[in-house]
Amino acid sequence: MVVETVCNARIASLVCLLIQNAGLVMLMRYSRTRKDRTMFLASTAVAMDELSKFLLSSAMVFVNFHRGATTKELADSLEGQKSFAVFVRQHVVTRYSLLMAVPALLYTVQKNLLYCALSNLDACVYQVSYSAKLLTTALFSFLILKRTFTPWQQGGLFLLMIGVALVQISQVTETRKPTGEHPMLGVVAVSLACCTSGFASVYFEYMLKRSQDFWVKQGQLAFFAWVMAMCTVYTQDSAAVRESGFFQGYDFIVVLTIFFEAGGGIIVALVTKYADSIAKNFATALSLTLTTALSAIFWEFHVSPTFLAGAMATLAATYIYQNSAPPLPASSTARVAVALAVLGMLGLVSRLSGPGPAPVLPPAAPPVV
C-alpha cells in the first residue's frame, strides 16, 4: 500500500511538472503576443508572482510545522505564534536574511528578462535556449562552490552549448517573423536571464547549506524579490500605473500565468521528493515536445532541421550531465525507448509543421528594349 502511494505521488508530481513546464511557457508567450486587448505590465506580473510565492512558502512552513516536519529549532520558535506579522518579523525580515536580497534582485531581473524574451521568441525556441542556465549554473558552481565535474559532464555541457547555439541560430535566421518581434533582442534577453539564473541558483544553494529549513529560505527569497519587483514597478512603470492602474490588462490568462509561475517551486520540491533526476529529465523533454507541437499548431512554428538538431542535442546534453556514467546499464532499455519516442514525436511535429510557405518574390523588371 505504501509503495503504491509513493508510485502514485511520483507519477502525479511528474505530470504536474510536465503541465507546469509546457503550460507556463505557452501562457507567457500567448499573454505577451495577443493583439486584441490592453497589454499588462510585466513588472506588475513579476511582483504578483513573488507575492504569491511568499504566501505559498509561508503556508508550507506552517503546514510542515503542524505535520511535525520542521526542525526542532524552528518548531520551538513557531510554537504559540498566532500572528503572521510576528512570523514575518522573526523569520523573514532578519539581519541574516538580508543576504537573500542578492539572489532576490537577480531573480527579479531574470523574470522581467524572460517576459521580454517570450515577447520576441517562439515558445519552443525560448524553452531550449533557457536550458543554457544549466551551463551558467555549472560555471558558477565551479567558481563559487569549487565543484568538480566528470569528463562526461564536461562533454554534456559542451554539447548543450552547441545545441542552444543551433536553436538560437535557427530563430535569428528565420525569415518569417511576426510584426513587432525582434528575435535578436529575445536571444539577448534569454541569454542574460540564463546568467542571472545561474548565479542566483548557486548563491541560493550556498545559503541553503547554511540554513535549517527550505521553505523559510524560499519565503525570505520571495519576500525580498517582491520588494525588488515593487521597486521596479515604481521606477519603470509608475507613470503607466498612475494612468491605467496596477492591474491594467489583467484577465484570466494573466492570472493563470502568475499561478503557474508561483506554483513551480512547490512542484519542483515534490518532484525532488518523489522522483529521480532521470524521470525529471524525461518530463522536461516531453514538455519541450508538447510545447513544440502546440507552437506548430497555434503559431504555425516551422520546425527547421537546425532547430531539430539543436533541440535533440540539448535534450541529450541534459541527460548526459544529470546521469553521467560511461556505459548504459541493462535496465536503461525503457529510458532509451522514451528518448526514441521523444525523437519520433519531434520528427512528427516537423512533418506536420511543413516547410512553410514559399517566399514571395518581387515582380520581375520589364525587359529593356
mmCIF file of C-alpha atoms in Angstrom:
data_model
loop_
_atom_site.group_PDB
_atom_site.id
_atom_site.type_symbol
_atom_site.label_atom_id
_atom_site.label_comp_id
_atom_site.label_asym_id
_atom_site.label_seq_id
_atom_site.Cartn_x
_atom_site.Cartn_y
_atom_site.Cartn_z
ATOM 1 C CA MET A 1 0.000 0.000 0.000
ATOM 2 C CA VAL A 2 2.834 2.385 0.877
ATOM 3 C CA VAL A 3 4.664 1.514 -2.353
ATOM 4 C CA GLU A 4 1.511 2.163 -4.384
ATOM 5 C CA THR A 5 1.026 5.529 -2.685
ATOM 6 C CA VAL A 6 4.628 6.558 -3.414
ATOM 7 C CA CYS A 7 4.283 5.474 -7.064
ATOM 8 C CA ASN A 8 1.075 7.462 -7.433
ATOM 9 C CA ALA A 9 2.721 10.517 -5.868
ATOM 10 C CA ARG A 10 5.712 10.088 -8.210
ATOM 11 C CA ILE A 11 3.513 9.938 -11.300
ATOM 12 C CA ALA A 12 1.365 12.842 -10.118
ATOM 13 C CA SER A 13 4.402 15.038 -9.421
ATOM 14 C CA LEU A 14 5.882 14.303 -12.864
ATOM 15 C CA VAL A 15 2.581 15.026 -14.608
ATOM 16 C CA CYS A 16 2.369 18.315 -12.705
ATOM 17 C CA LEU A 17 5.931 19.162 -13.764
ATOM 18 C CA LEU A 18 5.116 18.360 -17.399
ATOM 19 C CA ILE A 19 1.989 20.530 -17.356
ATOM 20 C CA GLN A 20 3.718 23.346 -15.480
ATOM 21 C CA ASN A 21 6.774 23.439 -17.786
ATOM 22 C CA ALA A 22 4.780 23.425 -21.012
ATOM 23 C CA GLY A 23 1.815 25.416 -19.708
ATOM 24 C CA LEU A 24 3.875 28.258 -18.254
ATOM 25 C CA VAL A 25 5.837 28.825 -21.459
ATOM 26 C CA MET A 26 2.733 28.697 -23.643
ATOM 27 C CA LEU A 27 0.770 31.002 -21.337
ATOM 28 C CA MET A 28 3.588 33.547 -21.111
ATOM 29 C CA ARG A 29 4.011 33.526 -24.884
ATOM 30 C CA TYR A 30 0.280 33.835 -25.543
ATOM 31 C CA SER A 31 -0.238 36.565 -22.949
ATOM 32 C CA ARG A 32 2.580 38.666 -24.452
ATOM 33 C CA THR A 33 1.594 38.304 -28.117
ATOM 34 C CA ARG A 34 -2.154 38.978 -28.004
ATOM 35 C CA LYS A 35 -3.187 41.904 -30.163
ATOM 36 C CA ASP A 36 -6.846 42.219 -29.174
ATOM 37 C CA ARG A 37 -6.540 43.708 -25.671
ATOM 38 C CA THR A 38 -4.511 46.037 -23.453
ATOM 39 C CA MET A 39 -1.082 44.596 -22.655
ATOM 40 C CA PHE A 40 -0.391 44.054 -18.957
ATOM 41 C CA LEU A 41 2.782 45.362 -17.342
ATOM 42 C CA ALA A 42 5.393 42.635 -16.964
ATOM 43 C CA SER A 43 6.803 44.343 -13.866
ATOM 44 C CA THR A 44 3.467 44.066 -12.036
ATOM 45 C CA ALA A 45 3.125 40.416 -13.049
ATOM 46 C CA VAL A 46 6.563 39.703 -11.561
ATOM 47 C CA ALA A 47 5.548 41.484 -8.344
ATOM 48 C CA MET A 48 2.343 39.453 -8.028
ATOM 49 C CA ASP A 49 4.267 36.263 -8.809
ATOM 50 C CA GLU A 50 6.743 36.873 -5.994
ATOM 51 C CA LEU A 51 3.981 37.850 -3.560
ATOM 52 C CA SER A 52 2.170 34.596 -4.383
ATOM 53 C CA LYS A 53 5.378 32.623 -3.838
ATOM 54 C CA PHE A 54 5.908 34.300 -0.476
ATOM 55 C CA LEU A 55 2.392 33.435 0.685
ATOM 56 C CA LEU A 56 2.714 29.844 -0.593
ATOM 57 C CA SER A 57 6.107 29.389 1.086
ATOM 58 C CA SER A 58 4.782 30.765 4.370
ATOM 59 C CA ALA A 59 1.812 28.418 4.153
ATOM 60 C CA MET A 60 4.166 25.466 3.565
ATOM 61 C CA VAL A 61 6.166 26.439 6.683
ATOM 62 C CA PHE A 62 3.058 26.203 8.861
ATOM 63 C CA VAL A 63 1.844 23.034 7.103
ATOM 64 C CA ASN A 64 5.161 21.334 7.830
ATOM 65 C CA PHE A 65 5.064 22.670 11.390
ATOM 66 C CA HIS A 66 1.675 21.084 12.075
ATOM 67 C CA ARG A 67 2.877 17.838 10.451
ATOM 68 C CA GLY A 68 5.969 17.834 12.659
ATOM 69 C CA ALA A 69 8.246 18.021 9.606
ATOM 70 C CA THR A 70 10.268 21.063 10.673
ATOM 71 C CA THR A 71 13.496 21.219 12.643
ATOM 72 C CA LYS A 72 13.280 21.404 16.437
ATOM 73 C CA GLU A 73 14.705 24.935 16.475
ATOM 74 C CA LEU A 74 12.088 26.199 14.026
ATOM 75 C CA ALA A 75 9.288 24.271 15.753
ATOM 76 C CA ASP A 76 10.179 25.788 19.133
ATOM 77 C CA SER A 77 10.221 29.237 17.550
ATOM 78 C CA LEU A 78 6.820 28.776 15.881
ATOM 79 C CA GLU A 79 5.189 27.245 18.955
ATOM 80 C CA GLY A 80 2.435 29.513 20.210
ATOM 81 C CA GLN A 81 2.723 32.033 17.377
ATOM 82 C CA LYS A 82 -0.691 33.248 16.276
ATOM 83 C CA SER A 83 0.281 36.323 14.286
ATOM 84 C CA PHE A 84 1.569 36.195 10.725
ATOM 85 C CA ALA A 85 3.250 39.564 11.279
ATOM 86 C CA VAL A 86 5.286 38.063 14.135
ATOM 87 C CA PHE A 87 6.375 35.217 11.857
ATOM 88 C CA VAL A 88 7.496 37.690 9.184
ATOM 89 C CA ARG A 89 9.382 39.821 11.713
ATOM 90 C CA GLN A 90 11.154 36.885 13.389
ATOM 91 C CA HIS A 91 11.855 34.602 10.411
ATOM 92 C CA VAL A 92 11.662 36.604 7.191
ATOM 93 C CA VAL A 93 12.945 40.124 7.808
ATOM 94 C CA THR A 94 16.050 39.489 9.894
ATOM 95 C CA ARG A 95 19.605 40.739 9.709
ATOM 96 C CA TYR A 96 20.796 37.364 8.439
ATOM 97 C CA SER A 97 18.010 37.087 5.859
ATOM 98 C CA LEU A 98 19.143 40.337 4.217
ATOM 99 C CA LEU A 99 21.728 38.191 2.439
ATOM 100 C CA MET A 100 18.824 36.821 0.386
ATOM 101 C CA ALA A 101 18.422 40.256 -1.214
ATOM 102 C CA VAL A 102 21.233 39.390 -3.642
ATOM 103 C CA PRO A 103 19.532 36.419 -5.360
ATOM 104 C CA ALA A 104 16.181 38.196 -4.972
ATOM 105 C CA LEU A 105 17.426 41.091 -7.100
ATOM 106 C CA LEU A 106 18.825 38.682 -9.696
ATOM 107 C CA TYR A 107 15.612 36.655 -9.871
ATOM 108 C CA THR A 108 13.574 39.849 -10.287
ATOM 109 C CA VAL A 109 15.760 40.941 -13.195
ATOM 110 C CA GLN A 110 15.560 37.414 -14.614
ATOM 111 C CA LYS A 111 11.745 37.330 -14.557
ATOM 112 C CA ASN A 112 11.498 40.632 -16.424
ATOM 113 C CA LEU A 113 14.039 39.377 -18.970
ATOM 114 C CA LEU A 114 12.002 36.212 -19.534
ATOM 115 C CA TYR A 115 8.882 38.222 -20.323
ATOM 116 C CA CYS A 116 10.959 40.220 -22.808
ATOM 117 C CA ALA A 117 12.334 37.006 -24.339
ATOM 118 C CA LEU A 118 8.913 35.410 -24.785
ATOM 119 C CA SER A 119 7.631 38.602 -26.396
ATOM 120 C CA ASN A 120 10.203 38.103 -29.160
ATOM 121 C CA LEU A 121 10.901 34.348 -29.389
ATOM 122 C CA ASP A 122 8.795 31.315 -30.228
ATOM 123 C CA ALA A 123 7.864 29.325 -27.129
ATOM 124 C CA CYS A 124 9.881 26.225 -28.030
ATOM 125 C CA VAL A 125 12.948 28.267 -29.061
ATOM 126 C CA TYR A 126 12.772 30.037 -25.719
ATOM 127 C CA GLN A 127 12.435 26.757 -23.831
ATOM 128 C CA VAL A 128 15.511 25.216 -25.463
ATOM 129 C CA SER A 129 17.537 28.421 -25.149
ATOM 130 C CA TYR A 130 16.686 28.723 -21.464
ATOM 131 C CA SER A 131 18.233 25.281 -20.944
ATOM 132 C CA ALA A 132 21.564 27.110 -21.126
ATOM 133 C CA LYS A 133 21.025 28.045 -17.473
ATOM 134 C CA LEU A 134 22.466 24.588 -16.745
ATOM 135 C CA LEU A 135 25.701 25.770 -18.364
ATOM 136 C CA THR A 136 25.877 29.010 -16.375
ATOM 137 C CA THR A 137 24.907 27.205 -13.167
ATOM 138 C CA ALA A 138 27.764 24.752 -13.690
ATOM 139 C CA LEU A 139 30.173 27.623 -14.330
ATOM 140 C CA PHE A 140 29.233 29.482 -11.146
ATOM 141 C CA SER A 141 29.238 26.207 -9.184
ATOM 142 C CA PHE A 142 32.840 25.715 -10.268
ATOM 143 C CA LEU A 143 33.830 29.290 -9.414
ATOM 144 C CA ILE A 144 31.928 29.711 -6.124
ATOM 145 C CA LEU A 145 31.344 26.230 -4.687
ATOM 146 C CA LYS A 146 34.576 24.737 -6.124
ATOM 147 C CA ARG A 147 32.534 21.890 -7.594
ATOM 148 C CA THR A 148 34.271 19.475 -9.956
ATOM 149 C CA PHE A 149 32.761 17.759 -12.991
ATOM 150 C CA THR A 150 33.402 14.396 -14.579
ATOM 151 C CA PRO A 151 34.597 14.211 -18.200
ATOM 152 C CA TRP A 152 31.111 13.046 -19.197
ATOM 153 C CA GLN A 153 29.540 16.075 -17.517
ATOM 154 C CA GLN A 154 32.015 18.381 -19.242
ATOM 155 C CA GLY A 155 31.120 16.780 -22.562
ATOM 156 C CA GLY A 156 27.426 17.217 -21.798
ATOM 157 C CA LEU A 157 27.941 20.917 -21.090
ATOM 158 C CA PHE A 158 29.831 21.343 -24.366
ATOM 159 C CA LEU A 159 27.042 19.555 -26.253
ATOM 160 C CA LEU A 160 24.497 21.776 -24.505
ATOM 161 C CA MET A 161 26.328 24.879 -25.687
ATOM 162 C CA ILE A 162 26.238 23.602 -29.281
ATOM 163 C CA GLY A 163 22.549 22.665 -29.069
ATOM 164 C CA VAL A 164 21.444 26.031 -27.692
ATOM 165 C CA ALA A 165 23.548 27.849 -30.300
ATOM 166 C CA LEU A 166 21.893 25.868 -33.116
ATOM 167 C CA VAL A 167 18.413 26.658 -31.826
ATOM 168 C CA GLN A 168 19.153 30.361 -31.469
ATOM 169 C CA ILE A 169 20.672 30.472 -34.959
ATOM 170 C CA SER A 170 17.536 28.833 -36.360
ATOM 171 C CA GLN A 171 15.410 31.589 -34.791
ATOM 172 C CA VAL A 172 17.579 34.556 -35.741
ATOM 173 C CA THR A 173 17.857 33.406 -39.372
ATOM 174 C CA GLU A 174 14.114 32.674 -39.669
ATOM 175 C CA THR A 175 12.691 34.865 -42.433
ATOM 176 C CA ARG A 176 9.042 34.683 -41.325
ATOM 177 C CA LYS A 177 8.883 36.937 -38.264
ATOM 178 C CA PRO A 178 5.630 38.371 -36.881
ATOM 179 C CA THR A 179 5.386 42.147 -36.965
ATOM 180 C CA GLY A 180 6.857 43.812 -33.893
ATOM 181 C CA GLU A 181 9.018 40.865 -32.788
ATOM 182 C CA HIS A 182 12.797 41.105 -32.606
ATOM 183 C CA PRO A 183 14.419 37.652 -32.301
ATOM 184 C CA MET A 184 17.884 39.066 -31.614
ATOM 185 C CA LEU A 185 16.508 41.017 -28.628
ATOM 186 C CA GLY A 186 14.834 37.823 -27.419
ATOM 187 C CA VAL A 187 18.091 35.872 -27.715
ATOM 188 C CA VAL A 188 19.979 38.539 -25.748
ATOM 189 C CA ALA A 189 17.253 38.614 -23.079
ATOM 190 C CA VAL A 190 17.164 34.839 -22.575
ATOM 191 C CA SER A 191 20.991 34.698 -22.533
ATOM 192 C CA LEU A 192 21.158 37.337 -19.794
ATOM 193 C CA ALA A 193 18.390 35.501 -17.923
ATOM 194 C CA CYS A 194 20.495 32.325 -18.015
ATOM 195 C CA CYS A 195 23.426 34.214 -16.478
ATOM 196 C CA THR A 196 21.365 35.728 -13.666
ATOM 197 C CA SER A 197 19.626 32.395 -13.058
ATOM 198 C CA GLY A 198 22.928 30.517 -12.831
ATOM 199 C CA PHE A 199 24.478 32.855 -10.271
ATOM 200 C CA ALA A 200 21.267 33.203 -8.243
ATOM 201 C CA SER A 201 20.782 29.416 -8.122
ATOM 202 C CA VAL A 202 24.312 28.799 -6.867
ATOM 203 C CA TYR A 203 24.034 31.604 -4.306
ATOM 204 C CA PHE A 204 20.692 30.241 -3.086
ATOM 205 C CA GLU A 205 22.172 26.736 -2.820
ATOM 206 C CA TYR A 206 25.060 28.143 -0.794
ATOM 207 C CA MET A 207 22.614 29.843 1.566
ATOM 208 C CA LEU A 208 20.522 26.668 1.911
ATOM 209 C CA LYS A 209 23.573 24.724 3.068
ATOM 210 C CA ARG A 210 23.874 27.174 5.973
ATOM 211 C CA SER A 211 20.161 27.152 6.814
ATOM 212 C CA GLN A 212 17.746 24.829 8.544
ATOM 213 C CA ASP A 213 14.514 24.994 6.558
ATOM 214 C CA PHE A 214 13.959 25.113 2.787
ATOM 215 C CA TRP A 215 10.570 26.838 2.904
ATOM 216 C CA VAL A 216 11.756 29.550 5.292
ATOM 217 C CA LYS A 217 14.581 30.385 2.883
ATOM 218 C CA GLN A 218 12.172 30.228 -0.045
ATOM 219 C CA GLY A 219 9.884 32.657 1.774
ATOM 220 C CA GLN A 220 12.757 35.029 2.505
ATOM 221 C CA LEU A 221 13.813 34.922 -1.142
ATOM 222 C CA ALA A 222 10.273 35.577 -2.386
ATOM 223 C CA PHE A 223 9.717 38.420 0.097
ATOM 224 C CA PHE A 224 12.825 40.335 -0.927
ATOM 225 C CA ALA A 225 12.146 39.573 -4.601
ATOM 226 C CA TRP A 226 8.677 41.079 -4.131
ATOM 227 C CA VAL A 227 10.226 44.217 -2.625
ATOM 228 C CA MET A 228 12.639 44.447 -5.573
ATOM 229 C CA ALA A 229 9.797 43.878 -8.025
ATOM 230 C CA MET A 230 7.741 46.676 -6.476
ATOM 231 C CA CYS A 231 10.765 48.970 -6.784
ATOM 232 C CA THR A 232 10.934 48.000 -10.471
ATOM 233 C CA VAL A 233 7.254 48.869 -10.891
ATOM 234 C CA TYR A 234 7.862 52.273 -9.305
ATOM 235 C CA THR A 235 10.996 53.144 -11.293
ATOM 236 C CA GLN A 236 9.954 51.655 -14.634
ATOM 237 C CA ASP A 237 6.160 51.791 -14.907
ATOM 238 C CA SER A 238 4.961 54.290 -12.290
ATOM 239 C CA ALA A 239 3.510 56.607 -14.944
ATOM 240 C CA ALA A 240 1.569 53.775 -16.590
ATOM 241 C CA VAL A 241 0.294 52.579 -13.201
ATOM 242 C CA ARG A 242 -0.922 56.071 -12.278
ATOM 243 C CA GLU A 243 -2.655 56.408 -15.638
ATOM 244 C CA SER A 244 -4.331 52.998 -16.026
ATOM 245 C CA GLY A 245 -3.877 51.186 -12.709
ATOM 246 C CA PHE A 246 -1.653 48.426 -11.333
ATOM 247 C CA PHE A 247 -3.770 45.622 -12.791
ATOM 248 C CA GLN A 248 -4.247 47.068 -16.263
ATOM 249 C CA GLY A 249 -4.572 44.355 -18.903
ATOM 250 C CA TYR A 250 -5.147 41.609 -16.322
ATOM 251 C CA ASP A 251 -7.569 38.838 -17.183
ATOM 252 C CA PHE A 252 -7.926 35.112 -16.541
ATOM 253 C CA ILE A 253 -4.927 34.278 -18.771
ATOM 254 C CA VAL A 254 -2.598 36.654 -16.912
ATOM 255 C CA VAL A 255 -3.753 35.393 -13.502
ATOM 256 C CA LEU A 256 -3.306 31.796 -14.668
ATOM 257 C CA THR A 257 0.218 32.621 -15.881
ATOM 258 C CA ILE A 258 1.115 34.043 -12.460
ATOM 259 C CA PHE A 259 -0.388 30.970 -10.784
ATOM 260 C CA PHE A 260 1.682 28.607 -12.963
ATOM 261 C CA GLU A 261 4.861 30.558 -12.251
ATOM 262 C CA ALA A 262 4.263 30.750 -8.493
ATOM 263 C CA GLY A 263 3.415 27.050 -8.235
ATOM 264 C CA GLY A 264 6.626 25.993 -9.946
ATOM 265 C CA GLY A 265 8.634 25.986 -6.714
ATOM 266 C CA ILE A 266 6.241 23.627 -4.944
ATOM 267 C CA ILE A 267 6.135 21.289 -7.959
ATOM 268 C CA VAL A 268 9.933 21.126 -8.129
ATOM 269 C CA ALA A 269 10.016 20.337 -4.412
ATOM 270 C CA LEU A 270 7.510 17.490 -4.912
ATOM 271 C CA VAL A 271 9.474 16.082 -7.854
ATOM 272 C CA THR A 272 12.685 16.236 -5.829
ATOM 273 C CA LYS A 273 10.990 14.300 -3.028
ATOM 274 C CA TYR A 274 9.154 11.608 -5.016
ATOM 275 C CA ALA A 275 11.035 11.246 -8.338
ATOM 276 C CA ASP A 276 14.625 10.899 -9.512
ATOM 277 C CA SER A 277 16.575 13.119 -11.896
ATOM 278 C CA ILE A 278 16.074 10.713 -14.815
ATOM 279 C CA ALA A 279 12.299 10.929 -14.575
ATOM 280 C CA LYS A 280 12.577 14.700 -14.206
ATOM 281 C CA ASN A 281 14.688 14.870 -17.383
ATOM 282 C CA PHE A 282 12.132 12.889 -19.358
ATOM 283 C CA ALA A 283 9.292 15.078 -18.091
ATOM 284 C CA THR A 284 11.254 18.126 -19.246
ATOM 285 C CA ALA A 285 11.922 16.502 -22.629
ATOM 286 C CA LEU A 286 8.259 15.650 -23.100
ATOM 287 C CA SER A 287 7.278 19.195 -22.123
ATOM 288 C CA LEU A 288 9.580 20.502 -24.873
ATOM 289 C CA THR A 289 7.902 18.149 -27.336
ATOM 290 C CA LEU A 290 4.468 19.314 -26.221
ATOM 291 C CA THR A 291 5.491 22.973 -26.479
ATOM 292 C CA THR A 292 6.863 22.421 -29.985
ATOM 293 C CA ALA A 293 3.684 20.648 -31.091
ATOM 294 C CA LEU A 294 1.428 23.388 -29.700
ATOM 295 C CA SER A 295 3.608 26.101 -31.272
ATOM 296 C CA ALA A 296 3.339 24.369 -34.643
ATOM 297 C CA ILE A 297 -0.449 24.136 -34.299
ATOM 298 C CA PHE A 298 -1.348 27.553 -32.858
ATOM 299 C CA TRP A 299 1.507 29.788 -34.069
ATOM 300 C CA GLU A 300 2.498 27.962 -37.269
ATOM 301 C CA PHE A 301 6.016 27.446 -35.956
ATOM 302 C CA HIS A 302 8.224 25.774 -38.560
ATOM 303 C CA VAL A 303 10.486 23.078 -37.091
ATOM 304 C CA SER A 304 13.602 23.504 -39.208
ATOM 305 C CA PRO A 305 16.377 20.865 -39.350
ATOM 306 C CA THR A 306 18.629 23.281 -37.435
ATOM 307 C CA PHE A 307 16.098 23.628 -34.619
ATOM 308 C CA LEU A 308 15.502 19.864 -34.526
ATOM 309 C CA ALA A 309 19.241 19.144 -34.290
ATOM 310 C CA GLY A 310 19.711 21.767 -31.582
ATOM 311 C CA ALA A 311 16.740 20.540 -29.550
ATOM 312 C CA MET A 312 17.912 16.924 -29.634
ATOM 313 C CA ALA A 313 21.462 17.967 -28.725
ATOM 314 C CA THR A 314 20.098 19.943 -25.767
ATOM 315 C CA LEU A 315 17.999 17.014 -24.515
ATOM 316 C CA ALA A 316 20.932 14.622 -24.899
ATOM 317 C CA ALA A 317 23.263 17.039 -23.110
ATOM 318 C CA THR A 318 20.855 17.401 -20.185
ATOM 319 C CA TYR A 319 20.579 13.623 -19.864
ATOM 320 C CA ILE A 320 24.369 13.135 -20.033
ATOM 321 C CA TYR A 321 25.026 15.836 -17.449
ATOM 322 C CA GLN A 322 22.439 14.620 -14.945
ATOM 323 C CA ASN A 323 23.261 10.915 -15.359
ATOM 324 C CA SER A 324 26.940 10.847 -16.292
ATOM 325 C CA ALA A 325 28.144 7.254 -16.491
ATOM 326 C CA PRO A 326 30.231 5.673 -19.290
ATOM 327 C CA PRO A 327 28.069 2.627 -20.167
ATOM 328 C CA LEU A 328 24.293 2.459 -20.274
ATOM 329 C CA PRO A 329 23.082 -0.219 -17.831
ATOM 330 C CA ALA A 330 20.858 -3.055 -18.973
ATOM 331 C CA SER A 331 17.892 -1.541 -17.155
ATOM 332 C CA SER A 332 18.071 1.537 -19.375
ATOM 333 C CA THR A 333 16.042 -0.027 -22.186
ATOM 334 C CA ALA A 334 12.935 1.843 -21.096
ATOM 335 C CA ARG A 335 14.871 5.101 -20.945
ATOM 336 C CA VAL A 336 16.182 4.622 -24.471
ATOM 337 C CA ALA A 337 12.654 3.814 -25.639
ATOM 338 C CA VAL A 338 11.322 7.039 -24.141
ATOM 339 C CA ALA A 339 14.179 9.005 -25.721
ATOM 340 C CA LEU A 340 13.390 7.484 -29.121
ATOM 341 C CA ALA A 341 9.721 8.300 -28.604
ATOM 342 C CA VAL A 342 10.625 11.937 -27.943
ATOM 343 C CA LEU A 343 12.751 11.968 -31.106
ATOM 344 C CA GLY A 344 9.903 10.465 -33.100
ATOM 345 C CA MET A 345 7.399 12.991 -31.756
ATOM 346 C CA LEU A 346 9.681 15.894 -32.652
ATOM 347 C CA GLY A 347 10.117 14.430 -36.116
ATOM 348 C CA LEU A 348 6.352 14.103 -36.499
ATOM 349 C CA VAL A 349 5.876 17.700 -35.421
ATOM 350 C CA SER A 350 8.446 18.796 -38.000
ATOM 351 C CA ARG A 351 6.471 16.984 -40.691
ATOM 352 C CA LEU A 352 3.180 18.492 -39.524
ATOM 353 C CA SER A 353 4.583 21.997 -39.429
ATOM 354 C CA GLY A 354 5.634 21.680 -43.050
ATOM 355 C CA PRO A 355 8.329 23.576 -44.854
ATOM 356 C CA GLY A 356 6.422 26.848 -44.575
ATOM 357 C CA PRO A 357 5.114 28.984 -47.386
ATOM 358 C CA ALA A 358 7.346 29.817 -50.290
ATOM 359 C CA PRO A 359 8.882 33.277 -50.136
ATOM 360 C CA VAL A 360 7.134 35.956 -52.144
ATOM 361 C CA LEU A 361 9.479 37.177 -54.877
ATOM 362 C CA PRO A 362 9.337 40.733 -56.184
ATOM 363 C CA PRO A 363 7.898 41.159 -59.670
ATOM 364 C CA ALA A 364 10.370 40.874 -62.474
ATOM 365 C CA ALA A 365 11.515 44.074 -64.089
ATOM 366 C CA PRO A 366 10.288 44.703 -67.645
ATOM 367 C CA PRO A 367 12.778 43.794 -70.350
ATOM 368 C CA VAL A 368 14.958 46.586 -71.587
ATOM 369 C CA VAL A 369 14.243 47.307 -75.239
#
